[in-house]
């Protein structure tokens, strides 16, 4: 057994330096002379597991269990093998058997069982996993990995404050623990600037950390989305303001409205300053489609008020309403497409350690009809136009074109763009059914109202110049 111990120690030394092939060679040579050594088979399973060869790890662990069925460590290796091949229920059963043999108060076994329950992601399993990780931290308070898994479980269960406490405690033990640093950097309760600084710090420690790079890209595009959203809302609000008030009053109001856009430059200013030098240019080149779609959505939105200003007098007109509704629908479609491209970029940054609902919540934001829905309510708010003006039919045109534009976008989203399938699966069935029913009635009502108003009033497309 002394010789077996030396072989295992040598293999561990090779594993610490990342030379898995040398560790495998040492164990294979030893097994050639001692094929019935459960310890060697168990260590071989560990080497295969670290090499991500889960089938071989499972076979070696099973051999170790067959040779020495009363050793808890071999049941732990067997559980890890089953977890590696994604047979989590069997992994859980194997680890419970190992804990029974160990007497229950065994930190590695409790930790492994907690991990198998965590990976199953069911509410009852997560609750038990939390209790197990609490016990593990109590037994081994100086282990940063144990605190990391406890923090992960707290995050999944929505206990952000408890998670932050465990992250701080773990970093006090190991200030360079990459997973804890990443978790701290992606904690949504922290300010955006703090998250970006933490991610940059992780990349300084390990420039090849892929998750930190993708999360930094995600943070960058979150900032971009916020800025684009405010530009889009400001332009839409500007068009609506122009339609509601006389042009003379509008000229005064618009100066205040557009001057307030300078506030947009301060959105997440700390986070933008914390970004590495040249990072924005690299992202614009890497994700050119998202960049140009975003700028196009802003350009269309900003052009709306100018076009409406050119076509409108003090009264609603048919031509002006056609221009307004068309630009509103096109801008909402472009903005929704930009949001989807950004979400495709951001979802790659989600790590398995985070809440499994994070991906579903992120994809839910890709619901392309949300921006177009906003257009419908803008159109409803503008229905007063035309009733007291030269062309009452202008209101009917606005209702009809906005609702038909919405129908066009809905058809395009559901037949051409595949993201709607993923987004639709994220919403609860009852809530989505009520949402769809309400929007369907709203659109149908707007179409009927538009047709009735048009049929009841005469109109011309081009307004009378004398009324401008």
CSV table of C-alpha atoms in Angstrom, one decimal:
chain,number,residue,atom,x,y,z
A,1,UNK,CA,0.0,0.0,0.0
A,2,UNK,CA,3.0,2.3,0.6
A,3,UNK,CA,3.8,2.0,-3.1
A,4,UNK,CA,0.2,2.8,-4.1
A,5,UNK,CA,0.3,5.9,-1.9
A,6,UNK,CA,3.4,7.1,-3.6
A,7,UNK,CA,1.9,6.6,-7.0
A,8,UNK,CA,-1.2,8.5,-6.0
A,9,UNK,CA,0.9,11.4,-4.6
A,10,UNK,CA,2.9,11.5,-7.9
A,11,UNK,CA,-0.4,11.7,-9.9
A,12,UNK,CA,-1.7,14.5,-7.7
A,13,UNK,CA,1.6,16.4,-8.3
A,14,UNK,CA,1.1,16.1,-12.1
A,15,UNK,CA,-2.6,17.2,-11.7
A,16,UNK,CA,-1.6,20.3,-9.8
A,17,UNK,CA,0.6,21.3,-12.8
A,18,UNK,CA,-2.1,20.5,-15.3
A,19,UNK,CA,-0.2,17.5,-16.8
A,20,UNK,CA,-3.2,15.1,-16.9
A,21,UNK,CA,-1.5,12.8,-19.4
A,22,UNK,CA,1.5,12.2,-17.1
A,23,UNK,CA,-0.9,11.5,-14.2
A,24,UNK,CA,-2.8,9.0,-16.4
A,25,UNK,CA,0.5,7.3,-17.5
A,26,UNK,CA,1.7,6.9,-13.9
A,27,UNK,CA,-1.6,5.3,-12.8
A,28,UNK,CA,-1.8,3.1,-15.8
A,29,UNK,CA,1.7,1.7,-15.2
A,30,UNK,CA,0.8,1.1,-11.6
A,31,UNK,CA,-2.4,-0.7,-12.5
A,32,UNK,CA,-0.6,-3.0,-14.8
A,33,UNK,CA,1.1,-4.5,-11.7
A,34,UNK,CA,-1.8,-4.1,-9.3
A,35,UNK,CA,-5.0,-4.4,-11.3
A,36,UNK,CA,-7.1,-5.0,-8.2
A,37,UNK,CA,-6.2,-1.8,-6.3
A,38,UNK,CA,-9.4,0.1,-5.5
A,39,UNK,CA,-7.3,3.2,-4.6
A,40,UNK,CA,-5.6,3.3,-8.0
A,41,UNK,CA,-9.0,2.8,-9.8
A,42,UNK,CA,-10.5,5.6,-7.7
A,43,UNK,CA,-7.6,8.0,-8.4
A,44,UNK,CA,-7.8,7.1,-12.1
A,45,UNK,CA,-11.5,8.0,-12.0
A,46,UNK,CA,-10.5,11.4,-10.6
A,47,UNK,CA,-7.9,12.0,-13.4
A,48,UNK,CA,-10.5,11.1,-16.1
A,49,UNK,CA,-13.0,13.4,-14.5
A,50,UNK,CA,-10.6,16.3,-14.5
A,51,UNK,CA,-10.0,15.5,-18.2
A,52,UNK,CA,-13.7,15.6,-18.8
A,53,UNK,CA,-13.7,11.9,-20.0
A,54,UNK,CA,-16.8,11.1,-18.0
A,55,UNK,CA,-17.4,7.6,-19.4
A,56,UNK,CA,-14.0,6.5,-18.5
A,57,UNK,CA,-14.3,8.2,-15.1
A,58,UNK,CA,-17.5,6.3,-14.4
A,59,UNK,CA,-16.1,3.0,-15.4
A,60,UNK,CA,-13.0,3.4,-13.2
A,61,UNK,CA,-15.2,4.5,-10.2
A,62,UNK,CA,-17.5,1.5,-10.7
A,63,UNK,CA,-14.4,-0.8,-10.7
A,64,UNK,CA,-13.2,0.8,-7.4
A,65,UNK,CA,-16.7,0.4,-5.8
A,66,UNK,CA,-16.8,-3.3,-6.9
A,67,UNK,CA,-13.4,-3.9,-5.3
A,68,UNK,CA,-14.1,-2.0,-2.1
A,69,UNK,CA,-17.8,-1.3,-1.7
A,70,UNK,CA,-17.5,0.1,1.9
A,71,UNK,CA,-15.2,3.0,1.0
A,72,UNK,CA,-17.2,6.3,0.9
A,73,UNK,CA,-14.6,7.9,-1.4
A,74,UNK,CA,-15.3,5.5,-4.2
A,75,UNK,CA,-19.0,6.2,-4.0
A,76,UNK,CA,-18.2,9.9,-4.3
A,77,UNK,CA,-16.2,9.2,-7.4
A,78,UNK,CA,-19.1,7.1,-8.8
A,79,UNK,CA,-21.5,9.9,-8.1
A,80,UNK,CA,-19.2,12.4,-9.9
A,81,UNK,CA,-19.1,10.0,-12.9
A,82,UNK,CA,-22.9,9.7,-13.1
A,83,UNK,CA,-23.2,13.5,-12.8
A,84,UNK,CA,-20.7,13.9,-15.6
A,85,UNK,CA,-22.9,11.8,-17.9
A,86,UNK,CA,-25.9,13.8,-16.7
A,87,UNK,CA,-27.5,11.0,-14.8
A,88,UNK,CA,-28.2,13.2,-11.8
A,89,UNK,CA,-30.8,10.9,-10.0
A,90,UNK,CA,-28.3,8.0,-10.0
A,91,UNK,CA,-25.5,10.4,-8.9
A,92,UNK,CA,-27.7,11.5,-6.0
A,93,UNK,CA,-28.5,7.9,-5.0
A,94,UNK,CA,-24.8,6.9,-5.1
A,95,UNK,CA,-23.7,9.8,-3.0
A,96,UNK,CA,-26.4,9.1,-0.4
A,97,UNK,CA,-25.1,5.6,-0.1
A,98,UNK,CA,-21.6,7.0,0.4
A,99,UNK,CA,-22.8,9.4,3.1
A,100,UNK,CA,-24.5,6.5,4.9
A,101,UNK,CA,-21.2,4.6,4.9
A,102,UNK,CA,-19.3,7.7,6.1
A,103,UNK,CA,-21.7,8.4,9.0
A,104,UNK,CA,-23.2,11.6,7.6
A,105,UNK,CA,-20.8,14.3,9.0
A,106,UNK,CA,-18.5,14.1,5.9
A,107,UNK,CA,-17.9,17.4,4.2
A,108,UNK,CA,-16.8,16.2,0.8
A,109,UNK,CA,-19.8,13.9,0.6
A,110,UNK,CA,-22.2,16.5,1.7
A,111,UNK,CA,-20.7,18.9,-0.8
A,112,UNK,CA,-21.0,16.4,-3.7
A,113,UNK,CA,-24.6,15.6,-2.8
A,114,UNK,CA,-25.4,19.3,-2.6
A,115,UNK,CA,-23.9,19.7,-6.1
A,116,UNK,CA,-26.0,16.9,-7.6
A,117,UNK,CA,-29.2,18.5,-6.0
A,118,UNK,CA,-28.2,21.9,-7.2
A,119,UNK,CA,-27.8,20.7,-10.8
A,120,UNK,CA,-31.3,19.2,-10.8
A,121,UNK,CA,-32.6,22.8,-10.2
A,122,UNK,CA,-35.9,21.8,-8.7
A,123,UNK,CA,-37.2,24.0,-5.9
A,124,UNK,CA,-37.2,21.2,-3.3
A,125,UNK,CA,-33.7,20.1,-4.4
A,126,UNK,CA,-32.4,23.6,-4.2
A,127,UNK,CA,-33.7,24.0,-0.6
A,128,UNK,CA,-32.0,20.8,0.4
A,129,UNK,CA,-28.8,21.8,-1.4
A,130,UNK,CA,-28.8,25.0,0.6
A,131,UNK,CA,-29.0,23.2,3.9
A,132,UNK,CA,-26.2,20.8,2.8
A,133,UNK,CA,-23.9,23.6,1.8
A,134,UNK,CA,-24.6,25.4,5.0
A,135,UNK,CA,-23.5,22.3,6.9
A,136,UNK,CA,-20.4,22.0,4.7
A,137,UNK,CA,-19.4,25.6,5.4
A,138,UNK,CA,-20.0,25.0,9.1
A,139,UNK,CA,-17.7,21.9,9.0
A,140,UNK,CA,-15.0,23.5,6.8
A,141,UNK,CA,-15.3,27.3,7.2
A,142,UNK,CA,-11.9,27.9,5.5
A,143,UNK,CA,-12.8,26.4,2.1
A,144,UNK,CA,-13.6,29.1,-0.5
A,145,UNK,CA,-15.1,26.5,-2.9
A,146,UNK,CA,-17.7,25.5,-0.4
A,147,UNK,CA,-18.7,29.2,0.2
A,148,UNK,CA,-18.9,29.7,-3.6
A,149,UNK,CA,-21.5,26.9,-4.0
A,150,UNK,CA,-23.4,28.2,-1.0
A,151,UNK,CA,-23.4,31.7,-2.6
A,152,UNK,CA,-24.5,30.2,-5.9
A,153,UNK,CA,-27.5,28.5,-4.2
A,154,UNK,CA,-28.4,31.7,-2.4
A,155,UNK,CA,-28.3,33.5,-5.8
A,156,UNK,CA,-30.6,31.0,-7.4
A,157,UNK,CA,-33.0,31.2,-4.6
A,158,UNK,CA,-33.1,35.0,-4.7
A,159,UNK,CA,-31.2,35.6,-1.5
A,160,UNK,CA,-28.9,38.2,-2.9
A,161,UNK,CA,-27.8,39.7,0.5
A,162,UNK,CA,-26.8,36.2,1.9
A,163,UNK,CA,-25.0,35.5,-1.4
A,164,UNK,CA,-23.0,38.7,-1.1
A,165,UNK,CA,-22.0,37.8,2.4
A,166,UNK,CA,-20.7,34.4,1.3
A,167,UNK,CA,-18.8,36.0,-1.6
A,168,UNK,CA,-17.1,38.4,0.7
A,169,UNK,CA,-16.2,35.6,3.2
A,170,UNK,CA,-14.9,33.4,0.3
A,171,UNK,CA,-12.7,36.2,-1.1
A,172,UNK,CA,-11.3,36.9,2.4
A,173,UNK,CA,-10.1,33.3,2.3
A,174,UNK,CA,-8.9,33.4,-1.4
A,175,UNK,CA,-8.8,36.9,-2.9
A,176,UNK,CA,-7.9,35.4,-6.3
A,177,UNK,CA,-10.8,32.9,-6.5
A,178,UNK,CA,-11.9,33.5,-10.1
A,179,UNK,CA,-15.4,32.1,-9.7
A,180,UNK,CA,-16.1,34.2,-6.7
A,181,UNK,CA,-14.8,37.3,-8.4
A,182,UNK,CA,-17.0,36.6,-11.4
A,183,UNK,CA,-20.0,36.0,-9.2
A,184,UNK,CA,-19.3,39.3,-7.4
A,185,UNK,CA,-18.9,41.1,-10.7
A,186,UNK,CA,-22.2,39.8,-12.1
A,187,UNK,CA,-24.3,40.4,-8.9
A,188,UNK,CA,-27.2,42.5,-10.2
A,189,UNK,CA,-27.5,44.3,-6.9
A,190,UNK,CA,-24.2,46.0,-7.4
A,191,UNK,CA,-23.9,49.2,-9.5
A,192,UNK,CA,-22.9,48.8,-13.1
A,193,UNK,CA,-19.6,50.6,-12.5
A,194,UNK,CA,-18.7,48.2,-9.7
A,195,UNK,CA,-19.5,45.2,-11.9
A,196,UNK,CA,-17.4,46.5,-14.8
A,197,UNK,CA,-14.4,47.2,-12.5
A,198,UNK,CA,-14.6,43.7,-11.0
A,199,UNK,CA,-14.7,42.1,-14.5
A,200,UNK,CA,-11.7,44.1,-15.6
A,201,UNK,CA,-9.9,43.0,-12.4
A,202,UNK,CA,-10.7,39.3,-13.2
A,203,UNK,CA,-9.3,39.8,-16.7
A,204,UNK,CA,-6.1,41.3,-15.3
A,205,UNK,CA,-5.6,38.2,-13.2
A,206,UNK,CA,-6.5,35.9,-16.0
A,207,UNK,CA,-6.7,37.4,-19.5
A,208,UNK,CA,-7.9,34.1,-20.9
A,209,UNK,CA,-11.0,33.9,-18.7
A,210,UNK,CA,-13.8,33.6,-21.3
A,211,UNK,CA,-16.7,34.1,-19.0
A,212,UNK,CA,-15.3,37.4,-17.8
A,213,UNK,CA,-14.9,38.6,-21.4
A,214,UNK,CA,-18.4,37.6,-22.4
A,215,UNK,CA,-19.8,39.2,-19.2
A,216,UNK,CA,-17.9,42.5,-20.0
A,217,UNK,CA,-19.4,42.4,-23.5
A,218,UNK,CA,-22.8,41.9,-21.9
A,219,UNK,CA,-22.3,44.9,-19.5
A,220,UNK,CA,-21.3,47.1,-22.5
A,221,UNK,CA,-24.4,46.3,-24.5
A,222,UNK,CA,-26.6,46.8,-21.4
A,223,UNK,CA,-25.3,50.3,-21.3
A,224,UNK,CA,-25.9,50.7,-25.0
A,225,UNK,CA,-29.5,49.4,-24.8
A,226,UNK,CA,-30.3,51.9,-22.0
A,227,UNK,CA,-29.0,54.8,-24.1
A,228,UNK,CA,-30.8,53.7,-27.2
A,229,UNK,CA,-34.0,53.2,-25.3
A,230,UNK,CA,-33.9,56.8,-24.1
A,231,UNK,CA,-33.2,58.1,-27.6
A,232,UNK,CA,-36.1,56.1,-29.0
A,233,UNK,CA,-38.5,57.2,-26.3
A,234,UNK,CA,-37.5,60.8,-26.6
A,235,UNK,CA,-38.1,60.8,-30.4
A,236,UNK,CA,-41.4,59.1,-30.1
A,237,UNK,CA,-42.5,61.5,-27.3
A,238,UNK,CA,-41.4,64.4,-29.5
A,239,UNK,CA,-43.5,63.2,-32.4
A,240,UNK,CA,-46.5,62.7,-30.1
A,241,UNK,CA,-46.0,66.2,-28.6
A,242,UNK,CA,-45.9,67.8,-32.0
A,243,UNK,CA,-49.2,66.1,-32.9
A,244,UNK,CA,-50.9,67.3,-29.8
A,245,UNK,CA,-49.9,70.9,-29.6
A,246,UNK,CA,-49.8,73.9,-32.0
A,247,UNK,CA,-46.5,74.3,-33.8
A,248,UNK,CA,-45.7,77.6,-32.2
A,249,UNK,CA,-45.9,76.1,-28.7
A,250,UNK,CA,-44.0,73.0,-30.0
A,251,UNK,CA,-41.0,75.1,-31.0
A,252,UNK,CA,-40.6,76.3,-27.4
A,253,UNK,CA,-41.2,72.9,-25.8
A,254,UNK,CA,-38.9,71.0,-28.1
A,255,UNK,CA,-35.9,73.0,-27.1
A,256,UNK,CA,-36.4,71.8,-23.5
A,257,UNK,CA,-37.2,68.3,-24.6
A,258,UNK,CA,-34.1,67.8,-26.8
A,259,UNK,CA,-31.8,69.7,-24.4
A,260,UNK,CA,-32.7,67.0,-21.8
A,261,UNK,CA,-31.0,64.5,-24.1
A,262,UNK,CA,-27.7,65.6,-22.6
A,263,UNK,CA,-28.7,63.7,-19.5
A,264,UNK,CA,-28.4,60.5,-21.6
A,265,UNK,CA,-24.7,61.0,-21.8
A,266,UNK,CA,-24.6,60.5,-18.0
A,267,UNK,CA,-26.4,57.1,-18.1
A,268,UNK,CA,-23.9,54.6,-16.5
A,269,UNK,CA,-21.1,57.1,-17.0
A,270,UNK,CA,-19.0,55.3,-14.3
A,271,UNK,CA,-19.4,52.0,-16.0
A,272,UNK,CA,-18.4,53.4,-19.4
A,273,UNK,CA,-15.3,55.0,-17.9
A,274,UNK,CA,-14.3,51.8,-16.3
A,275,UNK,CA,-14.3,50.0,-19.7
A,276,UNK,CA,-10.8,49.2,-21.1
A,277,UNK,CA,-9.5,51.7,-23.6
A,278,UNK,CA,-10.7,51.0,-27.1
A,279,UNK,CA,-13.3,48.4,-25.9
A,280,UNK,CA,-16.2,50.2,-27.5
A,281,UNK,CA,-14.6,50.3,-30.9
A,282,UNK,CA,-13.7,46.6,-30.7
A,283,UNK,CA,-17.3,45.8,-29.9
A,284,UNK,CA,-18.6,47.9,-32.8
A,285,UNK,CA,-16.4,46.0,-35.2
A,286,UNK,CA,-17.1,42.6,-33.7
A,287,UNK,CA,-20.9,43.1,-33.6
A,288,UNK,CA,-21.4,45.3,-36.6
A,289,UNK,CA,-25.0,44.1,-37.2
A,290,UNK,CA,-26.1,45.1,-33.7
A,291,UNK,CA,-24.3,48.5,-34.0
A,292,UNK,CA,-25.7,49.5,-37.3
A,293,UNK,CA,-29.2,48.3,-36.4
A,294,UNK,CA,-29.1,50.4,-33.2
A,295,UNK,CA,-28.0,53.5,-35.1
A,296,UNK,CA,-30.7,52.9,-37.7
A,297,UNK,CA,-33.4,52.6,-35.1
A,298,UNK,CA,-32.2,56.0,-33.6
A,299,UNK,CA,-32.1,57.6,-37.0
A,300,UNK,CA,-35.6,56.5,-38.0
A,301,UNK,CA,-36.9,57.6,-34.6
A,302,UNK,CA,-35.3,61.0,-34.7
A,303,UNK,CA,-36.5,61.6,-38.2
A,304,UNK,CA,-40.1,61.2,-37.1
A,305,UNK,CA,-40.6,64.6,-35.5
A,306,UNK,CA,-38.9,66.4,-38.4
A,307,UNK,CA,-41.1,64.6,-41.0
A,308,UNK,CA,-44.3,65.3,-39.0
A,309,UNK,CA,-43.2,68.9,-38.4
A,310,UNK,CA,-42.9,69.3,-42.2
A,311,UNK,CA,-46.3,67.7,-43.0
A,312,UNK,CA,-48.4,69.1,-40.2
A,313,UNK,CA,-50.0,72.5,-39.6
A,314,UNK,CA,-52.0,73.3,-36.5
A,315,UNK,CA,-54.5,70.5,-37.4
A,316,UNK,CA,-54.3,66.8,-38.0
A,317,UNK,CA,-54.0,65.8,-41.7
A,318,UNK,CA,-54.2,62.5,-43.5
A,319,UNK,CA,-50.7,62.7,-44.9
A,320,UNK,CA,-49.3,63.7,-41.5
A,321,UNK,CA,-50.9,60.7,-39.8
A,322,UNK,CA,-49.7,58.3,-42.4
A,323,UNK,CA,-46.2,59.6,-42.0
A,324,UNK,CA,-46.4,59.5,-38.2
A,325,UNK,CA,-47.8,56.0,-37.9
A,326,UNK,CA,-45.4,54.6,-40.5
A,327,UNK,CA,-42.4,56.1,-38.8
A,328,UNK,CA,-43.6,54.9,-35.4
A,329,UNK,CA,-44.0,51.4,-36.6
A,330,UNK,CA,-40.7,51.3,-38.5
A,331,UNK,CA,-38.8,52.7,-35.6
A,332,UNK,CA,-40.3,50.2,-33.2
A,333,UNK,CA,-39.5,47.3,-35.5
A,334,UNK,CA,-35.9,48.5,-35.9
A,335,UNK,CA,-35.6,49.0,-32.1
A,336,UNK,CA,-37.0,45.5,-31.4
A,337,UNK,CA,-34.6,44.0,-33.9
A,338,UNK,CA,-31.7,45.8,-32.2
A,339,UNK,CA,-32.9,44.5,-28.8
A,340,UNK,CA,-32.9,40.9,-30.1
A,341,UNK,CA,-29.4,41.2,-31.6
A,342,UNK,CA,-28.1,42.5,-28.2
A,343,UNK,CA,-29.9,39.7,-26.3
A,344,UNK,CA,-28.2,37.1,-28.6
A,345,UNK,CA,-24.9,38.7,-27.5
A,346,UNK,CA,-25.8,38.9,-23.9
A,347,UNK,CA,-27.1,35.4,-23.4
A,348,UNK,CA,-23.7,33.9,-24.2
A,349,UNK,CA,-22.4,35.5,-21.0
A,350,UNK,CA,-24.7,33.4,-18.8
A,351,UNK,CA,-22.8,30.8,-16.9
A,352,UNK,CA,-24.1,27.5,-15.6
A,353,UNK,CA,-23.5,28.6,-12.0
A,354,UNK,CA,-26.1,31.4,-12.3
A,355,UNK,CA,-29.8,31.1,-11.9
A,356,UNK,CA,-31.2,28.8,-14.6
A,357,UNK,CA,-34.1,31.3,-14.9
A,358,UNK,CA,-31.7,34.1,-16.0
A,359,UNK,CA,-31.6,32.8,-19.6
A,360,UNK,CA,-35.4,32.5,-19.7
A,361,UNK,CA,-35.8,36.0,-18.3
A,362,UNK,CA,-33.3,37.4,-20.8
A,363,UNK,CA,-35.0,35.8,-23.7
A,364,UNK,CA,-38.4,37.1,-22.5
A,365,UNK,CA,-37.1,40.6,-23.2
A,366,UNK,CA,-36.8,39.6,-26.9
A,367,UNK,CA,-40.6,39.7,-27.3
A,368,UNK,CA,-40.6,41.8,-30.4
A,369,UNK,CA,-44.2,43.0,-30.0
A,370,UNK,CA,-43.4,45.0,-27.0
A,371,UNK,CA,-42.0,48.0,-28.8
A,372,UNK,CA,-44.8,47.8,-31.4
A,373,UNK,CA,-47.4,47.7,-28.6
A,374,UNK,CA,-46.1,51.0,-27.4
A,375,UNK,CA,-46.9,52.4,-30.8
A,376,UNK,CA,-50.5,51.2,-30.5
A,377,UNK,CA,-51.0,53.2,-27.2
A,378,UNK,CA,-49.3,56.2,-28.8
A,379,UNK,CA,-51.8,56.0,-31.6
A,380,UNK,CA,-54.7,55.7,-29.2
A,381,UNK,CA,-53.5,58.8,-27.4
A,382,UNK,CA,-53.5,60.7,-30.6
A,383,UNK,CA,-57.1,59.9,-31.6
A,384,UNK,CA,-58.3,63.4,-30.6
A,385,UNK,CA,-56.5,64.7,-33.8
A,386,UNK,CA,-58.8,65.4,-36.7
A,387,UNK,CA,-62.1,65.5,-34.9
A,388,UNK,CA,-62.0,69.2,-34.6
A,389,UNK,CA,-59.7,69.8,-37.6
A,390,UNK,CA,-60.1,70.3,-41.3
A,391,UNK,CA,-59.9,66.6,-42.0
A,392,UNK,CA,-61.7,64.4,-39.3
A,393,UNK,CA,-60.7,61.3,-41.3
A,394,UNK,CA,-57.1,61.9,-40.3
A,395,UNK,CA,-57.8,60.2,-37.0
A,396,UNK,CA,-59.2,57.1,-38.8
A,397,UNK,CA,-56.0,57.0,-40.9
A,398,UNK,CA,-53.8,57.1,-37.9
A,399,UNK,CA,-55.7,54.3,-36.1
A,400,UNK,CA,-55.8,52.1,-39.3
A,401,UNK,CA,-52.2,52.5,-40.3
A,402,UNK,CA,-50.8,52.0,-36.8
A,403,UNK,CA,-52.9,48.9,-36.2
A,404,UNK,CA,-52.1,47.4,-39.6
A,405,UNK,CA,-48.4,48.2,-39.0
A,406,UNK,CA,-48.6,46.3,-35.8
A,407,UNK,CA,-50.2,43.3,-37.6
A,408,UNK,CA,-47.4,43.4,-40.1
A,409,UNK,CA,-44.8,43.4,-37.4
A,410,UNK,CA,-46.5,40.5,-35.6
A,411,UNK,CA,-46.6,38.4,-38.7
A,412,UNK,CA,-42.9,39.1,-39.5
A,413,UNK,CA,-41.8,38.3,-36.0
A,414,UNK,CA,-43.7,35.1,-35.7
A,415,UNK,CA,-43.0,33.8,-39.2
A,416,UNK,CA,-39.5,35.1,-40.1
A,417,UNK,CA,-37.6,35.7,-36.9
A,418,UNK,CA,-37.1,32.5,-34.8
A,419,UNK,CA,-36.6,34.2,-31.4
A,420,UNK,CA,-40.3,34.4,-30.7
A,421,UNK,CA,-40.4,30.7,-30.0
A,422,UNK,CA,-37.8,31.0,-27.2
A,423,UNK,CA,-39.4,34.2,-25.8
A,424,UNK,CA,-42.8,32.7,-25.9
A,425,UNK,CA,-41.7,29.7,-23.8
A,426,UNK,CA,-40.5,31.9,-21.0
A,427,UNK,CA,-43.9,33.4,-20.2
A,428,UNK,CA,-46.5,31.7,-18.0
A,429,UNK,CA,-49.4,30.4,-20.1
A,430,UNK,CA,-52.2,32.3,-18.3
A,431,UNK,CA,-50.4,35.6,-18.4
A,432,UNK,CA,-49.5,35.4,-22.0
A,433,UNK,CA,-53.0,34.3,-23.0
A,434,UNK,CA,-54.5,37.4,-21.3
A,435,UNK,CA,-51.8,39.6,-22.9
A,436,UNK,CA,-52.5,38.2,-26.4
A,437,UNK,CA,-56.3,38.4,-26.0
A,438,UNK,CA,-56.1,42.0,-24.8
A,439,UNK,CA,-53.8,43.1,-27.7
A,440,UNK,CA,-56.0,41.2,-30.2
A,441,UNK,CA,-59.1,43.1,-29.1
A,442,UNK,CA,-57.2,46.4,-29.0
A,443,UNK,CA,-55.9,45.9,-32.6
A,444,UNK,CA,-59.3,44.7,-33.9
A,445,UNK,CA,-61.1,47.7,-32.2
A,446,UNK,CA,-58.6,50.1,-33.8
A,447,UNK,CA,-59.0,48.6,-37.2
A,448,UNK,CA,-62.8,48.8,-37.0
A,449,UNK,CA,-62.8,52.3,-35.6
A,450,UNK,CA,-60.4,53.5,-38.3
A,451,UNK,CA,-62.6,52.0,-41.1
A,452,UNK,CA,-65.8,53.5,-39.6
A,453,UNK,CA,-64.2,57.0,-39.3
A,454,UNK,CA,-62.8,56.9,-42.9
A,455,UNK,CA,-66.2,55.7,-44.2
A,456,UNK,CA,-68.0,58.5,-42.4
A,457,UNK,CA,-65.8,61.4,-43.6
A,458,UNK,CA,-64.4,62.7,-46.8
A,459,UNK,CA,-60.8,63.5,-47.0
A,460,UNK,CA,-57.9,64.3,-49.3
A,461,UNK,CA,-54.3,63.0,-49.0
A,462,UNK,CA,-52.5,66.3,-49.4
A,463,UNK,CA,-53.6,69.0,-46.9
A,464,UNK,CA,-54.9,72.4,-48.1
A,465,UNK,CA,-52.0,74.8,-48.1
A,466,UNK,CA,-54.2,77.5,-46.8
A,467,UNK,CA,-54.5,75.7,-43.5
A,468,UNK,CA,-50.8,75.3,-42.9
